[in-house]
Coordinates of C-alpha atoms in Angstrom, one line a residue:
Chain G
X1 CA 0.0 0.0 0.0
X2 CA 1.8 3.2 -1.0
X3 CA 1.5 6.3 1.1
X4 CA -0.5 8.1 -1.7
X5 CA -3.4 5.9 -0.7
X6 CA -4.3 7.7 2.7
X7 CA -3.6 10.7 0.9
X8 CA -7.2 12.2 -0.2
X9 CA -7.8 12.0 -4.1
X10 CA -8.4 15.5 -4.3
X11 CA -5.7 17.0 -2.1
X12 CA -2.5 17.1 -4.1
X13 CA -1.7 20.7 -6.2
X14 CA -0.8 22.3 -3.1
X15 CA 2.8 21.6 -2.2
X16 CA 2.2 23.6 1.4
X17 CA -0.2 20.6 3.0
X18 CA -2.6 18.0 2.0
X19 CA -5.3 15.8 3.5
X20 CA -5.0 12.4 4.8
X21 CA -7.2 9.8 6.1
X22 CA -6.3 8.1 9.3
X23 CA -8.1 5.2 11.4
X24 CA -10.9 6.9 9.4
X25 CA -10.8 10.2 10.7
X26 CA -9.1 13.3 8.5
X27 CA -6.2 15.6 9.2
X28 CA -4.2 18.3 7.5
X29 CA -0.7 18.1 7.1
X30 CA 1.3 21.1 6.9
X31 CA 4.5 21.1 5.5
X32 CA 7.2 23.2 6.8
X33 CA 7.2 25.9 3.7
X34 CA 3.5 27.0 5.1
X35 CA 5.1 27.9 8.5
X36 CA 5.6 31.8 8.4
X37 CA 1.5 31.5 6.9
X38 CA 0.6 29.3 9.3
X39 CA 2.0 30.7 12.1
X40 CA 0.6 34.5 10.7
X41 CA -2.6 33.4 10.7
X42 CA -2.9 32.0 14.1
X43 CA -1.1 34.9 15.8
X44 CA -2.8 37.9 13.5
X45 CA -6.1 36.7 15.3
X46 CA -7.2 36.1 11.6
X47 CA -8.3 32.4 12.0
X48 CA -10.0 33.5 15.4
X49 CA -11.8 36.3 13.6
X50 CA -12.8 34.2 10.5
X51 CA -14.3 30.9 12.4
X52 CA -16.2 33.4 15.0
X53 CA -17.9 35.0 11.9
X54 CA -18.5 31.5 10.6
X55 CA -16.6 32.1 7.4
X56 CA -14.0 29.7 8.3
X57 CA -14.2 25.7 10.0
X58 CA -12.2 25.5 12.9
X59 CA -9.1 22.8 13.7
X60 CA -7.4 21.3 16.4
X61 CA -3.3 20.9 16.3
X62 CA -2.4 17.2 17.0
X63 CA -0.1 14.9 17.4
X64 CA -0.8 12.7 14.9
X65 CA 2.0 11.1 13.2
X66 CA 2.1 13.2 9.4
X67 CA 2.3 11.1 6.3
X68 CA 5.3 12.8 5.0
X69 CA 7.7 13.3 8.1
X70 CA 10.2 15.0 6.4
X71 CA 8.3 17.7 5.3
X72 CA 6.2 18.2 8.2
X73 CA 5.4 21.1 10.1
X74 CA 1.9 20.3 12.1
X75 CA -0.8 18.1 11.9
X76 CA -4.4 19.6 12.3
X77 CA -7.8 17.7 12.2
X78 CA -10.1 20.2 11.0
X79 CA -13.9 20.0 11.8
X80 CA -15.6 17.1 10.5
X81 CA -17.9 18.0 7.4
X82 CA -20.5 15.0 7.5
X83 CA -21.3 15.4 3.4
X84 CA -19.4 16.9 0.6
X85 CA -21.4 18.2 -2.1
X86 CA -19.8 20.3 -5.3
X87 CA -20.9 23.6 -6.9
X88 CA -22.9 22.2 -10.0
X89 CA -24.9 20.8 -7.2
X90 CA -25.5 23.7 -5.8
X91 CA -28.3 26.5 -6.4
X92 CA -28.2 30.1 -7.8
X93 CA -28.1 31.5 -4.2
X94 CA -25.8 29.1 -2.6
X95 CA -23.2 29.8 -5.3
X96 CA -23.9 33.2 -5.2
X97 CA -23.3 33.2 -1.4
X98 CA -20.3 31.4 -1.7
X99 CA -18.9 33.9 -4.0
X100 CA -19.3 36.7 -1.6
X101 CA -18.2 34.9 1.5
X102 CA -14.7 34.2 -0.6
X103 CA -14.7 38.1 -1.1
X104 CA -15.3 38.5 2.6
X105 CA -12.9 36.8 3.4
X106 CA -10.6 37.8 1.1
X107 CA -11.1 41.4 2.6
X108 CA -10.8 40.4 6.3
X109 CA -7.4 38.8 4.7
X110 CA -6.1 42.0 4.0
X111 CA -6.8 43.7 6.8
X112 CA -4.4 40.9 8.7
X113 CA -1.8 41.3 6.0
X114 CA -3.0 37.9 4.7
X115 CA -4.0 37.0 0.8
X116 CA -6.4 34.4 -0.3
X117 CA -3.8 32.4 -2.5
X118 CA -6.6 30.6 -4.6
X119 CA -10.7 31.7 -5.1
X120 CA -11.8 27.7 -5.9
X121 CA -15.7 27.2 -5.4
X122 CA -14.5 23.9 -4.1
X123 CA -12.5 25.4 -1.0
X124 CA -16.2 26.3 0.3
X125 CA -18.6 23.7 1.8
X126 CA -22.1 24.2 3.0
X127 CA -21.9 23.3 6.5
X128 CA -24.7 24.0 8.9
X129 CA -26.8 26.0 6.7
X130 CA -24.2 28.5 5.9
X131 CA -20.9 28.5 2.6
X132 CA -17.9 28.3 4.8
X133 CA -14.0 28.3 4.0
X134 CA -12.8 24.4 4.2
X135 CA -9.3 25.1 3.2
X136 CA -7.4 26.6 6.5
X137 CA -3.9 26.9 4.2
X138 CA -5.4 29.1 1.6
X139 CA -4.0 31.9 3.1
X140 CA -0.2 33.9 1.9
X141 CA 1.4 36.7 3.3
X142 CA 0.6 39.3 1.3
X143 CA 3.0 41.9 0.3
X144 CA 2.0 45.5 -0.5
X145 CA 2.0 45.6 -4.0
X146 CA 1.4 42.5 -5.2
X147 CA -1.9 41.5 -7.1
X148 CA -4.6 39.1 -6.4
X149 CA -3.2 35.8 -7.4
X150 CA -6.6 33.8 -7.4
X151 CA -8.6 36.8 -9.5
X152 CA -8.8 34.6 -12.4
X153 CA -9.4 31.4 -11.0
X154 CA -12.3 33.4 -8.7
X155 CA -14.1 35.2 -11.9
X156 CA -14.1 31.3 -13.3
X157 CA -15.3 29.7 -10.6
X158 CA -17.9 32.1 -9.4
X159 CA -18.9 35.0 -11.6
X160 CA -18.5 33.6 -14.8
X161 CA -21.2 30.4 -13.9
X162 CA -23.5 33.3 -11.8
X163 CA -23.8 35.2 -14.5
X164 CA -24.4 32.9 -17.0
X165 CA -27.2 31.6 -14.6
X166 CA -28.8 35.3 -14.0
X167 CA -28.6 36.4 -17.6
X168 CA -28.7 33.4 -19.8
X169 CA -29.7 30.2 -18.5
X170 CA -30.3 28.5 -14.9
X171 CA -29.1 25.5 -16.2
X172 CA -25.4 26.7 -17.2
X173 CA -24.3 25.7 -13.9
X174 CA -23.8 22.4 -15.2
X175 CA -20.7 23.9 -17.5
X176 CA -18.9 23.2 -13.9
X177 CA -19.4 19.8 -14.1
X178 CA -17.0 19.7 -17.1
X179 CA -14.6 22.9 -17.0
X180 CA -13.1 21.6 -13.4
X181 CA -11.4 24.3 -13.0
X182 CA -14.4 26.8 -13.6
X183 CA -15.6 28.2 -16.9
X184 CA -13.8 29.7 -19.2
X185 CA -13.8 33.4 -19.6
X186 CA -13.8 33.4 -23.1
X187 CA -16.9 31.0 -23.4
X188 CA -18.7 33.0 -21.2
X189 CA -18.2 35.9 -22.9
X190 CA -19.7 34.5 -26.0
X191 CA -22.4 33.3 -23.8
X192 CA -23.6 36.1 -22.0
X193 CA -26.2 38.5 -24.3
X194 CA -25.7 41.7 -25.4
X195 CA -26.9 43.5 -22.1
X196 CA -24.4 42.4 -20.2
X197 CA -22.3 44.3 -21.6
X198 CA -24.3 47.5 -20.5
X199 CA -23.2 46.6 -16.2
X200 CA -19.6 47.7 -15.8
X201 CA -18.7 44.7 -13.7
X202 CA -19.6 42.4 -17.0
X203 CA -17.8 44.2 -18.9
X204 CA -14.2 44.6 -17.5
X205 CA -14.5 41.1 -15.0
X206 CA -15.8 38.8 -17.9
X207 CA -15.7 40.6 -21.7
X208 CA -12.8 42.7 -21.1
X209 CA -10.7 39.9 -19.0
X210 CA -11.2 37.5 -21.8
X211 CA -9.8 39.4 -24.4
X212 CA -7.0 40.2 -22.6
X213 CA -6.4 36.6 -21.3
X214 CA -6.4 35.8 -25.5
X215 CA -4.1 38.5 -26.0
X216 CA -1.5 37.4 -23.8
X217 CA -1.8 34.4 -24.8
X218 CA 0.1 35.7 -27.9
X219 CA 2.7 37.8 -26.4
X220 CA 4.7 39.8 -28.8
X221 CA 7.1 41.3 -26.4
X222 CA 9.3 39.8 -24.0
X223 CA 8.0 40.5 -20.4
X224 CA 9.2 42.9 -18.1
X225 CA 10.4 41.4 -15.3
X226 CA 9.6 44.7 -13.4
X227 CA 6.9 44.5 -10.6
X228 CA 4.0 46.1 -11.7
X229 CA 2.4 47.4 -8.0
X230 CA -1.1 47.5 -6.9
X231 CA -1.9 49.3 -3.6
X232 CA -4.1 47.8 -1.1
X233 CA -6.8 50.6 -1.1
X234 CA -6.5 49.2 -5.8
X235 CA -6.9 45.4 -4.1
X236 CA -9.9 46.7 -1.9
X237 CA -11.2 48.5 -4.8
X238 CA -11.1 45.4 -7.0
X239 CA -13.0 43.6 -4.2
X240 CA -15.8 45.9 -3.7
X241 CA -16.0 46.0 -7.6
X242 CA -16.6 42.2 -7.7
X243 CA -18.8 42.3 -4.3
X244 CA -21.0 44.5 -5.9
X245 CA -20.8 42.8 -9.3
X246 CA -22.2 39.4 -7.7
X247 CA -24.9 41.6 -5.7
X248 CA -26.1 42.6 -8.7
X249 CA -27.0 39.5 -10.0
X250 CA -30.1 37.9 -9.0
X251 CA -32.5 35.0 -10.7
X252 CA -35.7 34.0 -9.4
X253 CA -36.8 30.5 -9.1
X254 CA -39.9 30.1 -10.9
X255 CA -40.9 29.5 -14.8
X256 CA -39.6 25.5 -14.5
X257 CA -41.1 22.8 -14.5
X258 CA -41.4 21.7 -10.8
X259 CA -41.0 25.1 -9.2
X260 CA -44.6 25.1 -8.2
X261 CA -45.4 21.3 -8.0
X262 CA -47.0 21.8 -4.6
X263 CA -50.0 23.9 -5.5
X264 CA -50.9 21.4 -8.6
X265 CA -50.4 17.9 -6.7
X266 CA -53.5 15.5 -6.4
X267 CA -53.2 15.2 -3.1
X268 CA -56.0 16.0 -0.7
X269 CA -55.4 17.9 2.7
X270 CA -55.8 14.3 4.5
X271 CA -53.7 12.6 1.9
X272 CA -51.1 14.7 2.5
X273 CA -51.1 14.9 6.6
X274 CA -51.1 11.1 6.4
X275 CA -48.3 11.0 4.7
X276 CA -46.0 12.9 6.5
X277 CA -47.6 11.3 9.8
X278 CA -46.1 8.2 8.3
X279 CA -42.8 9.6 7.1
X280 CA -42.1 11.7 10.1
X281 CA -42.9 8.3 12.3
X282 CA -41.1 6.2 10.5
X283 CA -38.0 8.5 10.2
X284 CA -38.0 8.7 14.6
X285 CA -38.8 5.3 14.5
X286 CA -34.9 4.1 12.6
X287 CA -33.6 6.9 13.8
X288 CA -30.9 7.6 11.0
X289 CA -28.4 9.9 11.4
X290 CA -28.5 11.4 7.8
X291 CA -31.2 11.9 5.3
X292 CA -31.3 11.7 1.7
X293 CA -34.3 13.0 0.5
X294 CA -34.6 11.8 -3.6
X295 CA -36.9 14.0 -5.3
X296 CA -37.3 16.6 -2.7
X297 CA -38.9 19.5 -4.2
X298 CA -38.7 22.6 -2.1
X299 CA -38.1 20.4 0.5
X300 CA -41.2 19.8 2.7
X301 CA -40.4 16.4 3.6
X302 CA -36.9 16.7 4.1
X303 CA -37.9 19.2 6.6
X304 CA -39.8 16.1 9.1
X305 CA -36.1 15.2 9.4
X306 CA -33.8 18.3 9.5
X307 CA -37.0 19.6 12.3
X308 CA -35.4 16.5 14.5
X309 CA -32.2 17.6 13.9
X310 CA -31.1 15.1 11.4
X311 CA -28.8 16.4 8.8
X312 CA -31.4 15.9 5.5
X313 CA -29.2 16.5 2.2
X314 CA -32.6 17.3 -0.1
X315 CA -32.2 16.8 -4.0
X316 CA -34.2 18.0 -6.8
X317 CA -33.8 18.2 -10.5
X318 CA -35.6 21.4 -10.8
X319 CA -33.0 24.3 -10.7
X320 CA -36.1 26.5 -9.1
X321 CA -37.3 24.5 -6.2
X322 CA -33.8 23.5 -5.1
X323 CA -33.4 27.7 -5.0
X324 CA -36.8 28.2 -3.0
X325 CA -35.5 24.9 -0.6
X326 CA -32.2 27.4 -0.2
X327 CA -34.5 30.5 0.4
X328 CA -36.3 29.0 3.1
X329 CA -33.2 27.3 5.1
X330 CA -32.2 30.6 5.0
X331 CA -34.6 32.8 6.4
X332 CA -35.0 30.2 8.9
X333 CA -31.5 30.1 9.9
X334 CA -32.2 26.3 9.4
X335 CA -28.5 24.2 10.1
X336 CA -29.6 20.5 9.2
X337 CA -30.6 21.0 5.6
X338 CA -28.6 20.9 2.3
X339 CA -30.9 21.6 -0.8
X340 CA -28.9 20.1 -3.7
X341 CA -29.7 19.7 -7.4
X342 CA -29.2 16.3 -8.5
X343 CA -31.0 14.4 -11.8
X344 CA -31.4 11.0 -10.6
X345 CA -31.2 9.3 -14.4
X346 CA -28.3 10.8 -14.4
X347 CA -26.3 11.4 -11.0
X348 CA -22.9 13.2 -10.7
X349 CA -20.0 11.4 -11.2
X350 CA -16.4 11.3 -10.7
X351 CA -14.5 14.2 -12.2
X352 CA -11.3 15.6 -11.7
X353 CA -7.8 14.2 -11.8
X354 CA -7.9 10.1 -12.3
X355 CA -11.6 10.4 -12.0
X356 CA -11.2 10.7 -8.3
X357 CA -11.0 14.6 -7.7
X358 CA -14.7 15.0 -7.4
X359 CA -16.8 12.0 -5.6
X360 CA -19.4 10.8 -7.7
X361 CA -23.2 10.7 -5.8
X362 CA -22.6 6.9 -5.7
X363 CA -19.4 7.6 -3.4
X364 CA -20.8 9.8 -1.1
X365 CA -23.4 7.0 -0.5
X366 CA -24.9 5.1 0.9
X367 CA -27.2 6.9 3.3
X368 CA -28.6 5.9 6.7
X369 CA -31.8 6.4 4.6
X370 CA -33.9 7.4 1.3
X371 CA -37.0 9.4 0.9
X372 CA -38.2 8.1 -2.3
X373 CA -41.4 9.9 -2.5
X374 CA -43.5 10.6 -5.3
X375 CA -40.5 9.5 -7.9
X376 CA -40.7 5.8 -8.8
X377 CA -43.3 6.7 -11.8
X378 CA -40.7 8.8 -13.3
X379 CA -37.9 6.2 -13.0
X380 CA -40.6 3.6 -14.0
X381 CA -42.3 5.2 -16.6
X382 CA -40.7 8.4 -17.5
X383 CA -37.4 6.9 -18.1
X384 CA -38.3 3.2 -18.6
X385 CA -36.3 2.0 -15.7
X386 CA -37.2 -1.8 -15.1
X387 CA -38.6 -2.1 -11.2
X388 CA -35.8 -4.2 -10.3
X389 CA -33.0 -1.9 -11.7
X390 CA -34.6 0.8 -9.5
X391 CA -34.6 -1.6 -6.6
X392 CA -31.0 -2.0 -7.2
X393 CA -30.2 1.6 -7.6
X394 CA -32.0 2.4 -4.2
X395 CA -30.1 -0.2 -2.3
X396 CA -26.6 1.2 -3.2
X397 CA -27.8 4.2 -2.5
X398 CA -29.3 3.5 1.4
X399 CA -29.6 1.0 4.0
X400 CA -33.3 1.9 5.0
X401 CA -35.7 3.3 2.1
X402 CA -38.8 5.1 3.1
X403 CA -40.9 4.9 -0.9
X404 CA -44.2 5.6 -2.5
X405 CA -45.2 3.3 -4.7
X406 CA -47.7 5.8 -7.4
X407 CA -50.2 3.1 -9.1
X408 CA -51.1 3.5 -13.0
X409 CA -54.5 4.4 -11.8
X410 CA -52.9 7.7 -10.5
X411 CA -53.7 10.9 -12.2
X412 CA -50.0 11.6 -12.0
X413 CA -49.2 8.7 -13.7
X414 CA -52.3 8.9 -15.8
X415 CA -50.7 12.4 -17.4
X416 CA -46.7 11.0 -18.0
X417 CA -49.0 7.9 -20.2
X418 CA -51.3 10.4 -22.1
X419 CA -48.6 11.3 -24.3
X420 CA -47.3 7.6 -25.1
X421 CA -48.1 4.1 -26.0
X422 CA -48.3 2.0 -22.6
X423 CA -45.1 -0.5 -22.7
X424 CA -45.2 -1.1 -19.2
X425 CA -47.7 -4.2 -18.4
X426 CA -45.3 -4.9 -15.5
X427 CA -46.0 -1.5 -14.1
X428 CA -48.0 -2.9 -11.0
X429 CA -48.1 -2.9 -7.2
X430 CA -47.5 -6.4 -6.6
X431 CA -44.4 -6.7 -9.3
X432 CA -43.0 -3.7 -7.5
X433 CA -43.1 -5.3 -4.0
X434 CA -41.3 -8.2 -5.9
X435 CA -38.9 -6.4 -6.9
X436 CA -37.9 -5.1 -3.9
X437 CA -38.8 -8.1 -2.1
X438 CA -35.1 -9.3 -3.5
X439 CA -33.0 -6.5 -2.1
X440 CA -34.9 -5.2 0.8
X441 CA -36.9 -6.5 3.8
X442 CA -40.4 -4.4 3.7
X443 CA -41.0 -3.6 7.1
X444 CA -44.0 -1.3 6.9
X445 CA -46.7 -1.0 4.3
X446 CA -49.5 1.2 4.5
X447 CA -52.1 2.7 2.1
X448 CA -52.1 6.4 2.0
X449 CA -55.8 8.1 2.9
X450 CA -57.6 9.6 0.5
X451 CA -55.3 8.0 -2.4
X452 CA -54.3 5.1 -5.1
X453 CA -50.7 5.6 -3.4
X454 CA -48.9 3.1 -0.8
X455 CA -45.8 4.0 1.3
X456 CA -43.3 1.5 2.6
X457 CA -40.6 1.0 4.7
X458 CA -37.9 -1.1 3.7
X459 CA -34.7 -1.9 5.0
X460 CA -31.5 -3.3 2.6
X461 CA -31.1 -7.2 2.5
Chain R
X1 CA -1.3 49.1 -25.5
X2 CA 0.7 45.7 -25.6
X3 CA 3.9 47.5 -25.2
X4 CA 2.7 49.5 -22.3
X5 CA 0.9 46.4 -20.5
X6 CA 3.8 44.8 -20.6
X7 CA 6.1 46.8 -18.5
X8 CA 3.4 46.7 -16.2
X9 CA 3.3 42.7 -16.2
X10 CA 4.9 41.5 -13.2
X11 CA 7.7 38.6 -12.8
X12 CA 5.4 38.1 -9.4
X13 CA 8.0 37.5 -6.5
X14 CA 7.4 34.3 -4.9
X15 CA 8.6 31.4 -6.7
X16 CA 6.6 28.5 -5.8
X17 CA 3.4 30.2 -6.8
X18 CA 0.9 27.8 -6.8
X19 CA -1.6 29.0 -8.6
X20 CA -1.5 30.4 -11.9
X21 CA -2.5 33.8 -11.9
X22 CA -2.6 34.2 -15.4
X23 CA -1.0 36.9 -17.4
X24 CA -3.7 38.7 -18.5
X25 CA -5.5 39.0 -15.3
X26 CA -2.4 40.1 -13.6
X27 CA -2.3 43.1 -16.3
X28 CA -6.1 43.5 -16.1
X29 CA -6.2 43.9 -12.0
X30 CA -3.2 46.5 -12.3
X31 CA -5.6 48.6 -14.4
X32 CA -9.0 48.1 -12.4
X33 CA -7.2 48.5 -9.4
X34 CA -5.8 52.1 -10.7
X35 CA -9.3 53.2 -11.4
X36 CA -11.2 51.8 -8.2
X37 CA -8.7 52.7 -5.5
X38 CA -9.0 56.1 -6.6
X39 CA -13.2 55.0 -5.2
X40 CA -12.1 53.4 -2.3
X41 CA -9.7 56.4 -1.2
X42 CA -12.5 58.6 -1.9
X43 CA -15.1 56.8 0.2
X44 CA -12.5 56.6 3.2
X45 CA -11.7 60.4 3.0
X46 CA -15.2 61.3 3.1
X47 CA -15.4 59.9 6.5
X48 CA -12.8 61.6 7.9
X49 CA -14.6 64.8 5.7
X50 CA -18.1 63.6 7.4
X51 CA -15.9 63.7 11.0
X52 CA -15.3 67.3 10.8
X53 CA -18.7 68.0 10.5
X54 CA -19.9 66.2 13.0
X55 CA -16.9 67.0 15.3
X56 CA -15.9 65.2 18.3
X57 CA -19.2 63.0 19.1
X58 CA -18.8 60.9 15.7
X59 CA -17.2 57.9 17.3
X60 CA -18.2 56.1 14.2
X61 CA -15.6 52.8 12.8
X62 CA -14.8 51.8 10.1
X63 CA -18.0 48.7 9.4
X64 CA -17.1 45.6 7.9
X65 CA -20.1 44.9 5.5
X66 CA -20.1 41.1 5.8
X67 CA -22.7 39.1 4.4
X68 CA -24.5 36.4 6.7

């Protein structure tokens, strides 16, 4: 077993530290060449500033032996993050939140004679209902006069994908999933329309920095080897420019296809109590530790687990109600709840490096337990899934599965069949509970009130 | 305007940068910064202008406009 396999996949371009996995808990090593940043950081009462504003997790020094004696300075276990989730799962607001807490802290940097040395949307996490800085070694000494070493990489990563979201299309986002290390300027350019180019922070952060990313691409003279300075009241005024820039852009989550789906479902009042009476029991009856709620809408059902304090990670395809599921955590201050967008037909996967920077979904599973409510139909029928390839799917992906089983008879179902020729004779309740019968134990089975719908609790084989 | 950008283009100090700024950034930052510090050093004089108005009961600091 080599030592680069308790090294973390994703934690190698820094040459200051790197994360390690031990006796399955995970640490930092810092290498001797971060000690002068390290040491700034602590004693500048930066790092206490930063993780009492919440804008940066918190670590403990240890003495845990480091992976790579030699160049070892310290070893610190920073604060356990209990799910990992990546910014083209993430909605409009969150990114755009995360954008402006870099900036933050970027600014709070300064004022402690610190630099951010990179701006990656994948140094922030969404832990306890709020973006917060995962990477403690981001941070350089910065010297008067020096630029902003991560501008680029920060107008890739966040400004470039807002924008395209606010002014083009919601669903750009995705463009993260294959430019890993954010989108390219020059795309984006070309992607944005024409009245972008009226808002000055557009212009000169996205249009203008393109072009002149192309042009010195080409260089016709030999560079200067002469400093060119920038003052820190020029890096403040940069900031404010690009904290403002992101301010400006907004997008409002409606006009898709799910973003109202609660005001148009079939259910009836006592339908829909029943069935969170059942979910919510069944949830305090296993008593998972974390949630995954499959197809969660603006996350009402999540909610009956993040209310008890169980961390409920709540995916959605739609791009809108994962942003309303946002809104609400937010206003209420809500800290067990991660609203997510996910496509379940088609799930993120590994990216990065050796296809093992980024953690596909399948990685990150499986769950204590699944919410599968109100989805098998579209697995089923939507997107001809067999019954027992869903079955499978769901039992890699939890250990108990709390589902709805949504009959033909259904006038949801009724609607996705309007439009097609019926191919699914197999399409019943009792070939469903077969099905599942082979990887789960069905533990509870009850028929909803008012409805053709039946829930179940199952537990994996 | 390539000749003049690139005496401004920096040979950036530290060595074992470890991210790469990219040239044209660098160049583009030098010239936002030019423009908006000339903002920010407005906006921090008119405080100390504000000050001498409101003379020696303006204990006001300096906020930090974080976002929650």
């Amino acid at each position: 077993m080599t030592k680069n396999n308790i090294r973390l996949a994703a934690s190698f371009r820094d040459p200051n530290g790197f994360i390690f996995k031990q006796d399955g808990k995970l640490y930092r090593q810092v290498n001797q060449s971060y000690t002068s940043e390290y040491s700034l950081l602590m004693e500048s009462g930066l790092y206490a500033k930063l993780v009492k504003a919440g804008l940066l997790i918190s670590h403990e020094e240890t003495d845990v032996h480091p992976v790579e004696p030699a160049q070892s300075f310290k070893v610190i276990q920073p604060e356990y993050i209990p799910f990992i989730s990546y910014p083209y799962e993430w909605s409009f607001g969150l990114l755009k939140e995360a954008a402006l807490k870099t900036l933050s802290i970027q600014k709070r940097a300064l004022k402690a004679g610190m630099t951010l040395k990179d701006a990656s949307a994948y140094n922030m996490q969404f832990v306890r209902g709020k973006a917060v800085l995962i990477d403690s070694l981001s941070f350089d000494i910065y010297h008067e006069g020096e630029p902003w070493v991560a501008y680029r990489q920060f107008c890739q990563h966040f400004l470039a994908p807002l924008a395209l979201m606010a002014h083009t299309d919601i669903r750009l986002s995705q463009l993260l999933r294959v430019y890993i290390d954010g989108i390219p300027l020059d795309l984006a350019s070309r992607l944005l329309p024409y009245r972008s180019r009226l808002n000055f922070g557009l212009v000169t952060h996205i249009h203008f920095h393109a072009r002149l990313q192309k042009q010195a691409a080409n260089p016709t003279e030999q560079r200067d080897t002469n400093a060119g300075r920038m003052t820190k009241k020029g890096m403040l005024g940069l900031i404010e420019n690009l904290k403002s820039t992101v301010k400006r852009l907004e997008w409002k989550p409606a006009g898709t296809e799910w973003g109202d789906y609660y005001q148009i479902t079939n259910y009836s009042d006592a339908a829909f109590q029943h069935k969170q009476s059942l979910v919510s029991n069944w949830i305090s009856q296993v008593g998972p530790k974390q949630v995954w709620d499959l197809g969660a809408n603006d996350g009402t059902f999540s909610r009956l687990a993040s209310d008890k304090d169980i961390l409920a990670i709540s995916f959605d395809i739609d791009p809108a109600a994962v942003e309303q599921n946002y809104r609400k955590a937010k206003e209420k201050k809500e800290q067990n709840i991660v609203p997510l967008l996910l496509d379940l037909t088609n799930p993120s996967p590994a990216i990065g490096w050796h296809n093992r920077e980024r953690d596909s979904l399948m990685e990150r599973a499986p769950a204590d337990m699944i919410l599968a409510l109100a989805v098998i139909h579209h697995l089923a029928i939507s997107n001809n899934v067999p019954l027992s390839q869903t079955a499978d799917f769901f039992a890699d992906t939890g250990k108990w599965l709390v589902i709805e089983f949504v009959p033909k008879s259904d006038s949801q179902v009724q609607k996705l069949l309007s439009s097609r020729k019926d191919i699914f004779p197999n399409y019943t309740r009792e070939a469903f509970e077969e099905a599942f019968a082979e990887r789960f134990s069905i533990r509870e089975k009850t028929a909803v009130e008012e409805s053709e719908r039946f829930l179940y609790l199952m537990e994996k084989k | 305007m390539i000749i003049f950008a690139s005496h401004l283009l920096s040979g950036l100090a530290s060595p074992d940068l470890y991210l790469d700024p990219g040239s044209g950034s660098i160049l583009l930052q030098l010239l936002l910064a030019a423009l908006l510090g000339a903002g920010v050093l407005l906006r921090s004089q008119w405080s100390k202008i504000k000050k001498l108005f409101k003379g020696k009961d303006s204990t006001e600091e300096d906020s930090d406009d974080d976002e929650e």
